[in-house]
Coordinates of C-alpha atoms in Angstrom, one line a residue:
Chain P
M21 CA 6.9 -24.6 -20.7
K22 CA 6.8 -21.6 -23.0
E23 CA 3.5 -19.9 -22.6
E24 CA 2.3 -17.2 -25.0
G25 CA 1.7 -13.8 -23.6
L26 CA 3.4 -14.1 -20.2
L27 CA 4.5 -10.7 -19.2
I28 CA 7.8 -12.0 -17.7
N29 CA 8.6 -13.3 -21.2
K30 CA 7.7 -9.9 -22.7
L31 CA 9.9 -8.1 -20.1
I32 CA 12.9 -10.3 -21.1
E33 CA 12.1 -9.9 -24.8
N34 CA 12.0 -6.1 -24.3
I35 CA 15.3 -6.2 -22.4
K36 CA 17.0 -8.2 -25.2
K37 CA 15.6 -6.0 -27.9
T38 CA 16.8 -2.8 -26.3
N39 CA 19.9 -4.4 -24.8
A40 CA 19.1 -2.4 -21.8
P41 CA 18.2 -4.1 -18.5
I42 CA 16.8 -0.9 -17.0
V43 CA 13.5 0.6 -15.8
V44 CA 12.6 4.2 -15.7
G45 CA 11.0 5.1 -12.4
L46 CA 8.1 7.5 -13.2
D47 CA 8.0 9.0 -9.7
P48 CA 7.3 12.7 -10.4
M49 CA 7.4 15.3 -7.7
L50 CA 5.7 18.5 -8.7
S51 CA 9.0 20.2 -8.1
Y52 CA 10.5 18.2 -11.0
V53 CA 8.0 19.5 -13.5
P54 CA 9.3 22.5 -15.5
E55 CA 7.5 25.7 -14.7
K56 CA 6.1 26.1 -18.2
L57 CA 4.2 22.7 -18.0
V58 CA 3.0 23.6 -14.5
K59 CA 1.8 26.9 -15.6
Q60 CA -0.1 25.4 -18.6
A61 CA -1.7 22.8 -16.3
F62 CA -2.7 25.5 -13.8
E63 CA -4.2 27.7 -16.5
E64 CA -6.4 24.8 -17.6
F65 CA -7.3 23.3 -14.2
G66 CA -6.4 25.9 -11.6
E67 CA -4.0 25.5 -8.7
T68 CA -5.9 22.3 -7.7
L69 CA -5.2 18.6 -7.4
E70 CA -6.4 18.3 -10.9
G71 CA -3.9 20.9 -12.0
A72 CA -1.0 19.1 -10.2
A73 CA -2.1 15.8 -11.7
E74 CA -2.3 17.3 -15.2
A75 CA 1.2 18.7 -14.8
V76 CA 2.6 15.4 -13.7
W77 CA 0.8 13.5 -16.5
Q78 CA 2.2 15.9 -19.2
F79 CA 5.6 15.6 -17.7
N80 CA 5.4 11.8 -17.8
K81 CA 4.1 11.8 -21.3
E82 CA 7.1 13.8 -22.6
I83 CA 9.6 11.6 -20.8
V84 CA 8.0 8.4 -22.2
D85 CA 7.8 9.9 -25.7
K86 CA 11.5 10.7 -25.6
T87 CA 12.7 7.4 -24.1
Y88 CA 10.3 4.5 -24.8
D89 CA 12.3 3.2 -27.8
L90 CA 15.4 2.8 -25.6
I91 CA 13.9 1.1 -22.6
P92 CA 12.0 -2.2 -21.8
A93 CA 9.9 -1.0 -18.9
V94 CA 8.8 1.7 -16.6
K95 CA 8.0 1.7 -12.9
P96 CA 5.5 4.3 -11.7
Q97 CA 5.6 4.8 -8.0
I98 CA 2.0 5.1 -7.0
A99 CA 2.7 7.1 -3.8
M100 CA 3.7 10.1 -6.0
Y101 CA 0.3 10.1 -7.6
E102 CA -1.7 9.1 -4.4
Q103 CA -0.3 12.2 -2.7
F104 CA -2.6 14.2 -5.1
G105 CA -5.6 12.2 -4.2
I106 CA -8.2 11.0 -6.7
P107 CA -6.9 13.3 -9.6
G108 CA -3.4 12.0 -8.9
L109 CA -4.5 8.4 -9.1
A110 CA -6.3 9.2 -12.4
A111 CA -2.9 10.5 -13.7
F112 CA -1.3 7.2 -12.5
K113 CA -3.9 5.2 -14.5
K114 CA -3.4 7.4 -17.6
T115 CA 0.4 6.9 -17.3
V116 CA 0.0 3.1 -17.0
D117 CA -2.3 3.0 -20.0
Y118 CA 0.0 5.2 -22.1
C119 CA 3.1 3.2 -21.3
R120 CA 1.3 -0.1 -22.2
E121 CA 0.2 1.5 -25.5
K122 CA 3.9 2.3 -26.2
G123 CA 4.8 -1.4 -25.7
L124 CA 6.5 -0.9 -22.4
V125 CA 6.1 -3.3 -19.5
V126 CA 4.6 -1.5 -16.6
I127 CA 5.7 -2.3 -13.0
G128 CA 3.3 -0.7 -10.5
D129 CA 5.4 0.1 -7.5
I130 CA 2.6 -0.2 -5.0
K131 CA 4.1 -2.3 -2.2
R132 CA 0.8 -3.6 -1.1
G133 CA 0.1 -6.8 0.9
D134 CA -2.6 -7.7 3.5
I135 CA -4.6 -10.7 4.7
G136 CA -5.9 -13.0 2.0
S137 CA -9.2 -11.5 1.1
T138 CA -7.7 -8.0 1.1
S139 CA -4.7 -9.0 -1.0
A140 CA -7.2 -10.5 -3.4
A141 CA -8.9 -7.2 -3.7
Y142 CA -5.6 -5.4 -4.4
A143 CA -4.6 -8.0 -6.9
A144 CA -7.9 -7.7 -8.7
G145 CA -7.6 -3.9 -8.8
H146 CA -4.0 -3.7 -9.9
L147 CA -3.3 -6.8 -12.0
G148 CA -6.7 -8.4 -12.6
R149 CA -10.3 -7.7 -13.3
V150 CA -13.5 -7.0 -11.3
Q151 CA -17.0 -8.0 -12.3
V152 CA -19.7 -5.4 -12.0
G153 CA -23.0 -6.8 -13.0
G154 CA -22.6 -8.1 -16.5
N155 CA -19.4 -6.2 -17.2
T156 CA -15.7 -6.8 -16.6
F157 CA -13.2 -4.0 -15.8
F158 CA -9.4 -3.9 -15.4
P159 CA -9.2 -1.1 -13.0
F160 CA -5.5 -0.2 -12.9
N161 CA -4.1 -2.9 -15.1
E162 CA -0.4 -2.8 -14.4
D163 CA 1.7 -5.7 -15.7
F164 CA 3.7 -6.3 -12.5
V165 CA 3.3 -5.0 -9.0
T166 CA 5.6 -4.9 -6.0
V167 CA 4.4 -6.7 -2.8
N168 CA 5.5 -6.5 0.8
P169 CA 5.9 -10.0 2.3
Y170 CA 5.8 -9.2 6.1
M171 CA 2.5 -10.9 6.5
G172 CA 3.6 -14.2 4.8
S173 CA 2.3 -16.6 2.2
D174 CA -1.4 -15.9 2.5
C175 CA -0.7 -12.3 1.7
V176 CA 1.3 -13.2 -1.4
N177 CA -0.8 -16.1 -2.7
P178 CA -3.8 -14.1 -3.9
F179 CA -1.5 -11.9 -6.0
A180 CA 0.2 -15.0 -7.4
E181 CA -3.2 -16.5 -8.3
V182 CA -4.2 -13.4 -10.2
C183 CA -0.8 -13.4 -12.0
E184 CA -1.4 -17.0 -13.1
Q185 CA -4.8 -16.1 -14.6
E186 CA -3.7 -12.8 -16.1
K187 CA -0.1 -13.9 -17.2
K188 CA 1.3 -11.1 -15.0
G189 CA 4.0 -10.9 -12.3
L190 CA 5.2 -9.8 -9.0
F191 CA 8.4 -8.3 -7.4
I192 CA 8.4 -9.1 -3.7
L193 CA 10.4 -6.9 -1.3
V194 CA 13.4 -8.9 -0.1
K195 CA 16.2 -6.5 0.7
T196 CA 15.2 -2.9 0.2
S197 CA 17.5 0.0 -0.9
N198 CA 16.9 2.4 2.0
P199 CA 19.5 3.0 4.8
S200 CA 17.4 1.5 7.6
S201 CA 16.4 -1.6 5.7
G202 CA 18.7 -3.7 7.9
E203 CA 16.8 -2.9 11.1
F204 CA 14.6 -5.9 10.5
Q205 CA 15.8 -7.4 7.2
D206 CA 19.4 -8.0 8.3
R207 CA 18.6 -9.6 11.7
L208 CA 19.6 -13.3 11.9
I209 CA 17.1 -16.1 12.2
D210 CA 18.8 -19.4 12.8
G211 CA 22.0 -17.8 11.5
I212 CA 20.4 -16.5 8.3
P213 CA 19.3 -12.9 7.8
L214 CA 15.6 -12.2 7.4
Y215 CA 16.2 -11.0 3.8
E216 CA 17.7 -14.3 2.9
L217 CA 14.7 -16.1 4.4
A218 CA 12.5 -13.8 2.3
G219 CA 14.7 -14.6 -0.7
R220 CA 14.2 -18.4 -0.1
K221 CA 10.5 -17.9 0.1
V222 CA 10.5 -16.0 -3.2
A223 CA 12.3 -18.9 -4.8
E224 CA 9.8 -21.3 -3.3
W225 CA 6.7 -19.2 -4.3
G226 CA 8.2 -18.8 -7.8
E227 CA 9.0 -22.4 -8.5
N228 CA 5.7 -23.3 -10.1
C229 CA 5.2 -19.9 -11.7
M230 CA 7.7 -20.2 -14.6
G231 CA 7.9 -18.3 -17.8
E232 CA 10.4 -19.4 -20.4
D233 CA 13.6 -19.2 -18.2
Y234 CA 12.5 -17.0 -15.3
S235 CA 9.7 -17.1 -12.9
Y236 CA 7.0 -14.4 -12.8
I237 CA 7.5 -14.1 -9.1
G238 CA 10.5 -11.8 -8.8
A239 CA 12.2 -9.9 -6.0
V240 CA 13.2 -6.4 -5.0
V241 CA 16.8 -6.0 -3.9
G242 CA 18.4 -2.6 -3.6
A243 CA 21.5 -1.6 -5.7
T244 CA 22.8 -0.1 -2.4
Y245 CA 23.4 -3.6 -1.1
P246 CA 25.7 -5.3 -3.7
E247 CA 26.9 -8.1 -1.4
Q248 CA 23.5 -9.1 -0.4
G249 CA 22.5 -8.9 -4.1
K250 CA 25.3 -11.4 -4.9
L251 CA 24.1 -13.8 -2.3
L252 CA 20.4 -13.4 -3.2
R253 CA 21.2 -14.0 -6.9
K254 CA 22.3 -17.5 -6.0
I255 CA 19.4 -18.2 -3.7
M256 CA 16.8 -17.2 -6.3
P257 CA 18.4 -18.2 -9.6
K258 CA 15.0 -18.1 -11.4
A259 CA 13.7 -14.9 -9.9
Y260 CA 14.0 -11.7 -11.8
I261 CA 15.4 -9.0 -9.5
L262 CA 14.1 -5.5 -9.7
V263 CA 17.0 -3.3 -8.4
P264 CA 16.1 0.2 -7.1
G265 CA 18.6 2.6 -5.6
Y266 CA 20.8 3.2 -8.7
G267 CA 21.8 6.8 -9.2
A268 CA 20.2 9.3 -6.8
Q269 CA 20.2 6.7 -4.0
G270 CA 23.9 6.0 -4.4
G271 CA 24.1 2.7 -6.4
K272 CA 26.6 2.6 -9.2
G273 CA 26.9 0.4 -12.4
K274 CA 30.0 -1.5 -11.1
D275 CA 28.1 -2.6 -8.0
L276 CA 25.4 -4.3 -10.2
A277 CA 27.2 -7.0 -12.1
H278 CA 26.4 -9.7 -9.4
F279 CA 22.7 -9.0 -9.6
F280 CA 22.7 -10.7 -13.0
N281 CA 23.0 -14.3 -14.0
K282 CA 25.6 -15.6 -16.4
D283 CA 23.1 -15.4 -19.2
G284 CA 23.3 -11.6 -18.8
L285 CA 19.7 -11.6 -17.6
G286 CA 17.9 -11.8 -14.3
A287 CA 17.9 -8.2 -13.2
V288 CA 16.5 -4.8 -14.2
I289 CA 17.9 -1.7 -12.7
N290 CA 15.6 1.2 -11.9
S291 CA 16.5 4.8 -11.9
S292 CA 13.9 7.4 -11.1
R293 CA 15.1 10.9 -10.2
G294 CA 18.3 10.4 -12.1
I295 CA 16.4 10.1 -15.3
I296 CA 13.2 12.1 -14.9
A297 CA 14.8 15.1 -13.3
A298 CA 18.0 14.8 -15.4
Y299 CA 17.6 18.4 -16.7
K300 CA 18.2 19.7 -13.2
Q301 CA 21.7 18.0 -13.0
E302 CA 24.7 20.0 -14.1
K303 CA 25.6 17.3 -16.5
Y304 CA 22.5 17.8 -18.5
A305 CA 21.9 21.4 -17.8
K306 CA 22.6 22.3 -21.4
Y307 CA 19.2 21.0 -22.4
G308 CA 17.4 23.5 -20.1
A309 CA 14.0 23.0 -18.7
E310 CA 12.4 23.3 -22.1
Y311 CA 14.1 20.2 -23.4
F312 CA 13.8 18.2 -20.2
G313 CA 12.7 15.1 -22.2
D314 CA 15.9 15.2 -24.2
A315 CA 17.9 15.5 -21.0
S316 CA 16.1 12.3 -19.8
R317 CA 16.9 10.6 -23.0
A318 CA 20.6 11.5 -22.6
A319 CA 20.5 10.3 -19.0
V320 CA 19.0 7.0 -20.1
E321 CA 21.7 6.5 -22.7
D322 CA 24.4 7.2 -20.1
M323 CA 22.8 4.8 -17.7
I324 CA 22.6 2.1 -20.3
A325 CA 26.3 2.6 -21.2
D326 CA 27.2 2.5 -17.5
I327 CA 25.4 -0.8 -16.9
R328 CA 26.6 -2.4 -20.2
G329 CA 30.1 -1.5 -19.1
A330 CA 29.6 -3.1 -15.8
L331 CA 28.4 -6.3 -17.4
C332 CA 31.3 -6.7 -19.8
Chain N
M13 CA 1.7 17.0 28.1
K14 CA -1.9 17.3 27.1
E15 CA -2.2 18.7 23.6
E16 CA -5.5 19.9 22.3
G17 CA -6.8 18.3 19.2
L18 CA -4.6 15.2 19.2
L19 CA -6.6 12.5 17.5
I20 CA -5.3 9.8 19.8
N21 CA -6.9 11.8 22.6
K22 CA -10.1 12.0 20.6
L23 CA -10.1 8.3 20.0
I24 CA -9.9 7.6 23.7
E25 CA -12.5 10.2 24.5
N26 CA -14.8 8.6 21.9
I27 CA -14.1 5.2 23.5
K28 CA -14.9 6.4 27.0
K29 CA -18.1 8.2 25.8
T30 CA -19.4 5.1 24.0
N31 CA -17.9 2.7 26.5
A32 CA -17.1 0.6 23.4
P33 CA -13.5 -0.1 22.5
I34 CA -14.5 -1.2 19.0
V35 CA -14.0 -0.2 15.4
V36 CA -16.3 -1.0 12.6
G37 CA -14.3 -2.1 9.5
L38 CA -15.9 -0.6 6.5
D39 CA -14.6 -3.2 4.0
P40 CA -17.5 -3.7 1.6
M41 CA -17.5 -6.4 -1.0
L42 CA -20.1 -5.8 -3.7
S43 CA -21.6 -9.1 -2.7
Y44 CA -22.4 -7.7 0.8
V45 CA -24.5 -4.9 -0.7
P46 CA -28.2 -5.7 -0.8
E47 CA -29.6 -6.2 -4.3
K48 CA -31.9 -3.2 -4.0
L49 CA -29.1 -0.8 -3.4
V50 CA -27.0 -2.4 -6.2
K51 CA -29.9 -2.1 -8.6
Q52 CA -30.5 1.6 -7.7
A53 CA -26.8 2.4 -8.2
F54 CA -26.7 0.5 -11.5
E55 CA -29.8 2.4 -12.7
E56 CA -28.1 5.7 -12.1
F57 CA -24.5 4.8 -13.2
G58 CA -24.8 1.6 -15.2
E59 CA -23.0 -1.6 -14.5
T60 CA -19.7 0.3 -14.3
L61 CA -17.0 1.0 -11.7
E62 CA -19.0 4.1 -10.9
G63 CA -22.0 2.0 -10.3
A64 CA -20.1 -0.4 -8.0
A65 CA -18.6 2.6 -6.1
E66 CA -22.0 4.2 -5.7
A67 CA -23.5 0.9 -4.3
V68 CA -20.6 0.6 -1.8
W69 CA -20.9 4.2 -0.8
Q70 CA -24.7 4.0 -0.2
F71 CA -24.1 0.8 1.8
N72 CA -21.5 2.4 4.0
K73 CA -23.6 5.5 4.5
E74 CA -26.6 3.4 5.8
I75 CA -24.3 1.4 8.2
V76 CA -22.7 4.6 9.5
D77 CA -26.1 6.3 10.0
K78 CA -27.3 3.3 12.0
T79 CA -24.2 2.8 14.2
Y80 CA -22.3 6.0 14.6
D81 CA -23.8 6.9 18.0
L82 CA -22.6 3.5 19.4
I83 CA -19.0 3.5 18.2
P84 CA -15.9 5.6 18.5
A85 CA -14.2 4.8 15.2
V86 CA -14.3 3.2 11.8
K87 CA -11.6 1.5 9.7
P88 CA -12.2 1.6 6.0
Q89 CA -9.9 -1.0 4.3
I90 CA -8.7 0.9 1.2
A91 CA -8.2 -2.3 -0.9
M92 CA -11.9 -2.9 -1.0
Y93 CA -12.3 0.5 -2.7
E94 CA -9.1 0.4 -4.8
Q95 CA -10.4 -2.8 -6.5
F96 CA -12.9 -0.5 -8.2
G97 CA -10.2 1.8 -9.5
I98 CA -10.6 5.6 -9.4
P99 CA -14.4 5.6 -8.7
G100 CA -13.8 3.2 -5.9
L101 CA -11.2 5.4 -4.4
A102 CA -13.6 8.4 -4.7
A103 CA -16.1 6.3 -2.6
F104 CA -13.3 5.7 -0.1
K105 CA -12.7 9.5 0.2
K106 CA -16.5 10.1 0.5
T107 CA -16.7 7.5 3.3
V108 CA -13.7 9.1 5.1
D109 CA -15.3 12.5 4.9
Y110 CA -18.7 11.4 6.0
C111 CA -17.4 9.5 9.0
R112 CA -15.4 12.5 10.1
E113 CA -18.5 14.7 9.8
K114 CA -20.3 12.2 12.1
G115 CA -17.6 12.7 14.7
L116 CA -16.0 9.3 14.2
V117 CA -12.2 8.7 14.2
V118 CA -11.2 7.3 10.9
I119 CA -8.5 4.7 10.6
G120 CA -7.4 4.3 7.0
D121 CA -6.3 0.7 6.7
I122 CA -3.8 1.3 4.0
K123 CA -0.7 -0.7 5.1
R124 CA 1.6 1.5 3.2
G125 CA 5.4 1.9 3.7
D126 CA 8.3 2.7 1.5
I127 CA 11.7 4.5 1.3
G128 CA 11.7 7.9 3.0
S129 CA 10.7 10.2 0.2
T130 CA 8.0 7.8 -0.9
S131 CA 6.6 7.3 2.6
A132 CA 6.5 11.1 2.9
A133 CA 4.3 11.2 -0.2
Y134 CA 1.9 8.6 1.2
A135 CA 1.9 10.4 4.6
A136 CA 1.1 13.7 2.9
G137 CA -1.7 12.2 0.8
H138 CA -3.4 10.2 3.6
L139 CA -2.7 12.2 6.8
G140 CA -1.4 15.5 5.7
R141 CA -1.5 18.1 3.1
V142 CA 0.0 18.9 -0.3
Q143 CA 0.7 22.3 -1.7
V144 CA -0.4 23.1 -5.2
G145 CA 0.6 26.6 -6.3
G146 CA -0.9 28.9 -3.7
N147 CA -3.4 26.3 -2.4
T148 CA -3.3 23.6 0.2
F149 CA -5.2 20.3 -0.1
F150 CA -5.8 17.4 2.3
P151 CA -6.2 14.7 -0.3
F152 CA -7.6 11.7 1.7
N153 CA -7.4 13.1 5.2
E154 CA -7.8 10.0 7.4
D155 CA -7.1 10.4 11.2
F156 CA -4.9 7.4 11.5
V157 CA -3.3 5.0 9.0
T158 CA -1.8 1.5 9.2
V159 CA 1.9 1.2 8.2
N160 CA 4.0 -1.9 7.3
P161 CA 7.4 -1.7 9.1
Y162 CA 9.4 -4.3 7.0
M163 CA 11.6 -1.5 5.6
G164 CA 12.5 0.0 9.0
S165 CA 12.7 3.4 10.7
D166 CA 13.1 5.5 7.6
C167 CA 9.9 4.1 6.2
V168 CA 8.0 4.9 9.5
N169 CA 9.6 8.3 10.3
P170 CA 8.0 10.4 7.5
F171 CA 4.6 9.2 8.7
A172 CA 5.4 10.0 12.3
E173 CA 6.5 13.5 11.3
V174 CA 3.3 14.2 9.5
C175 CA 1.4 12.9 12.5
E176 CA 3.2 15.3 14.7
Q177 CA 2.3 18.3 12.4
E178 CA -1.3 17.2 11.9
K179 CA -2.0 15.7 15.4
K180 CA -2.8 12.4 13.8
G181 CA -1.6 8.8 14.4
L182 CA -0.4 5.4 13.2
F183 CA -1.0 1.8 13.8
I184 CA 2.1 -0.2 12.8
L185 CA 1.9 -3.9 11.8
V186 CA 3.4 -6.0 14.5
K187 CA 1.7 -9.4 14.7
T188 CA -1.0 -9.7 12.0
S189 CA -4.2 -11.7 12.3
N190 CA -3.8 -14.0 9.3
P191 CA -2.9 -17.7 9.5
S192 CA 0.6 -17.4 7.9
S193 CA 1.7 -14.3 9.8
G194 CA 4.1 -16.4 11.7
E195 CA 6.2 -17.3 8.7
F196 CA 8.3 -14.3 9.2
Q197 CA 6.8 -12.6 12.3
D198 CA 7.3 -15.6 14.6
R199 CA 10.9 -16.4 13.7
L200 CA 13.4 -15.9 16.5
I201 CA 16.1 -13.2 16.4
D202 CA 18.5 -13.5 19.3
G203 CA 15.8 -15.6 21.0
I204 CA 13.1 -13.0 20.4
P205 CA 10.4 -13.3 17.7
L206 CA 10.4 -10.7 15.0
Y207 CA 6.9 -9.5 16.1
E208 CA 8.4 -8.7 19.5
L209 CA 11.3 -6.9 17.9
A210 CA 8.7 -4.9 15.9
G211 CA 6.8 -4.3 19.1
R212 CA 9.8 -2.9 20.8
K213 CA 10.4 -0.6 17.9
V214 CA 6.9 0.6 18.1
A215 CA 7.4 1.4 21.8
E216 CA 10.6 3.3 20.9
W217 CA 9.1 5.2 17.9
G218 CA 6.2 6.1 20.1
E219 CA 8.1 7.3 23.1
N220 CA 8.2 11.0 22.1
C221 CA 4.9 10.9 20.4
M222 CA 2.6 11.1 23.4
G223 CA -1.0 12.2 23.8
E224 CA -2.5 12.4 27.3
D225 CA -1.8 8.8 28.4
Y226 CA -1.1 7.0 25.1
S227 CA 1.2 7.5 22.2
Y228 CA -0.1 8.3 18.8
I229 CA 2.1 5.6 17.4
G230 CA 0.1 2.4 17.9
A231 CA 0.3 -1.2 16.8
V232 CA -1.7 -3.8 15.0
V233 CA -1.9 -7.2 16.8
G234 CA -4.4 -9.8 15.6
A235 CA -7.2 -11.0 17.9
T236 CA -6.3 -14.5 16.6
Y237 CA -3.1 -14.4 18.6
P238 CA -4.1 -13.7 22.2
E239 CA -0.8 -15.0 23.8
Q240 CA 1.2 -12.7 21.6
G241 CA -1.2 -9.9 22.4
K242 CA -0.6 -10.4 26.1
L243 CA 3.2 -10.2 25.7
L244 CA 3.0 -7.2 23.4
R245 CA 0.7 -5.4 25.7
K246 CA 3.5 -5.4 28.3
I247 CA 6.2 -4.5 25.8
M248 CA 4.3 -1.5 24.4
P249 CA 2.4 -0.1 27.5
K250 CA 1.8 3.3 25.9
A251 CA 0.8 2.0 22.4
Y252 CA -2.8 1.8 21.5
I253 CA -3.3 -1.6 19.9
L254 CA -5.6 -2.0 16.9
V255 CA -6.9 -5.6 17.0
P256 CA -8.3 -7.0 13.8
G257 CA -9.5 -10.6 13.4
Y258 CA -12.5 -10.6 15.8
G259 CA -15.6 -12.3 14.6
A260 CA -15.3 -13.6 11.0
Q261 CA -11.6 -14.3 11.3
G262 CA -12.1 -16.3 14.5
G263 CA -11.1 -14.1 17.4
K264 CA -13.6 -14.1 20.4
G265 CA -14.2 -11.6 23.2
K266 CA -12.7 -13.8 25.9
D267 CA -9.4 -13.8 24.0
L268 CA -9.2 -10.1 24.1
A269 CA -8.9 -9.1 27.8
H270 CA -5.1 -9.2 27.8
F271 CA -4.9 -6.7 24.9
F272 CA -6.1 -4.1 27.3
N273 CA -4.2 -2.3 30.1
K274 CA -5.5 -2.1 33.7
D275 CA -7.1 1.2 33.0
G276 CA -9.5 -0.6 30.6
L277 CA -8.0 1.2 27.7
G278 CA -5.2 0.6 25.2
A279 CA -6.9 -1.5 22.6
V280 CA -9.7 -1.2 20.0
I281 CA -11.2 -4.3 18.5
N282 CA -12.1 -4.2 14.8
S283 CA -14.9 -6.2 13.3
S284 CA -15.6 -5.9 9.6
R285 CA -17.7 -8.6 7.9
G286 CA -19.3 -9.6 11.2
I287 CA -20.9 -6.1 11.4
I288 CA -21.3 -4.8 7.9
A289 CA -22.7 -8.1 6.5
A290 CA -24.6 -9.0 9.7
Y291 CA -27.9 -9.3 7.8
K292 CA -26.5 -12.3 6.0
Q293 CA -26.0 -14.2 9.3
E294 CA -28.7 -16.5 10.6
K295 CA -28.6 -14.6 13.9
Y296 CA -29.7 -11.4 12.3
A297 CA -31.7 -12.8 9.4
K298 CA -34.9 -11.5 10.8
Y299 CA -33.9 -7.9 9.7
G300 CA -33.8 -9.0 6.1
A301 CA -31.8 -7.3 3.4
E302 CA -34.0 -4.2 3.5
Y303 CA -33.0 -3.4 7.1
F304 CA -29.3 -4.4 6.8
G305 CA -28.4 -1.2 8.7
D306 CA -30.5 -2.3 11.7
A307 CA -28.9 -5.8 11.5
S308 CA -25.4 -4.0 11.7
R309 CA -26.6 -2.0 14.7
A310 CA -27.7 -5.2 16.5
A311 CA -24.4 -6.8 15.7
V312 CA -22.5 -3.8 17.1
E313 CA -24.6 -4.0 20.3
D314 CA -23.8 -7.7 20.6
M315 CA -20.1 -7.1 19.9
I316 CA -19.9 -4.4 22.6
A317 CA -21.7 -6.7 25.1
D318 CA -19.3 -9.5 24.3
I319 CA -16.2 -7.3 24.8
R320 CA -17.6 -5.6 27.9
G321 CA -18.2 -9.0 29.3
A322 CA -14.7 -10.1 28.6
L323 CA -13.3 -7.0 30.4
C324 CA -15.2 -7.5 33.6

């Protein structure tokens, strides 16, 4: 069934339009922000959490302005904002709103998950709405969020319910990109690794949550684990896979082909540091700190070429 | 080694002082807040997120004022604040600060966890400090937080490092209280359930993180699973166990004895709804909505008696 307005359909349309199955991870460290921007923010707000948040927001805005026409989606990592407390989270919200205005799909990388009533509160706050007296608010209003499945179905279901209402979507952690992800995720249960079990659950949870060709219940599988990606692609044929770990974490374009389906769809590759702090790399040093946004644009173009090359 | 100022030691001192191994879960739904408080908040801030946050904060404050002398610690569930966006999180922060001022140990129930650099950002924001220019800030400044271990050691380590610096602590999800927690957590790996494997990891992570008698790396084990609690108690003898699920979720005092060590310590039992919304129960209805704080105090006294009874 084709339903109008489903964000998973918009994500795919954006990917087709840009011919770029990528996501820019807006995970700013204060140390990534060029000195000039930091100085301006501190002049206005002092050396405060508000100042840090302003620097991060201006940094994000420039990167989005310089790349939004090339990319389908962004993935702000909320921890990088949460570290600056309330002002940081206000910068997160501003970033989400600005990216949505620019037509980008916004994946809130929040990795939440809790008992039912608590997951329902997270889902309302990040994907849905809350009622206050006679008024309705959409507090953070991301399009997708990431969810940690350790607590099982009744942790995921409240998110899925809000997605159904709001036409939004999830990416559920299955096999994460970090070096120690195997400590639990690779352990065998009846001969099957835990990540595969999680992958099967994602396929099951997503079955009745379909957009045009793909489910709005997707999965997170790290670029750093291409073999596992190949297997999981088969187990969850209808799940969109969000693939972190490209670039700075070590994943390369050629490792990524098997994360995709034969239709050339089914995966979006995230790069964070490699794009947003591109001007600090030797390769893009010619842009200098002043033109950091142009360096990010060049890095996006190179990433797209790398991934298109791998998909040929 | 006895180190001054370790929060795990303070938690235990508080428990001994009150003779009450309990935690009050400050997990307010707007529907728990008596109409009069909601009305006052809306008069001041309108039917807005700010209004909702103010109502929740005033509700918390009254409950803390009426119970702080009886209890060692509180556990605000951040999702209940996050659902009201930035103003909600500001109310969370106000609640944390107020409870600390009252001498309570504050366990931020945040269930975060991510790749190393991202966990480090969460740890800095919730337990530690961030540097902005020449200034240092403690953005949320809880004493303990809960952490989800699905991603393995390099998700937990950055939290543990900040705990070492700041003398704070963690409770790591091992066997959660919700009905579907077994979907992954009960599955057998080499004959051992995943929760037991997680419990062993907690013991290992906590080994070099000792307070006086207990580690500052603790665990979460649901009251709703007393048999598993009994086993995990033995596997993690030095871990403090945070036990949610008492009361509204179905756990009873008599189920809890085996979560404790022979020293009568080693566990703190959380109750949220059963305490904070006590005035809505028939048992405490005589207090009425106006004296909801007194109803909470009575519910705390009853809970303490129930648990002391179980420990005899």
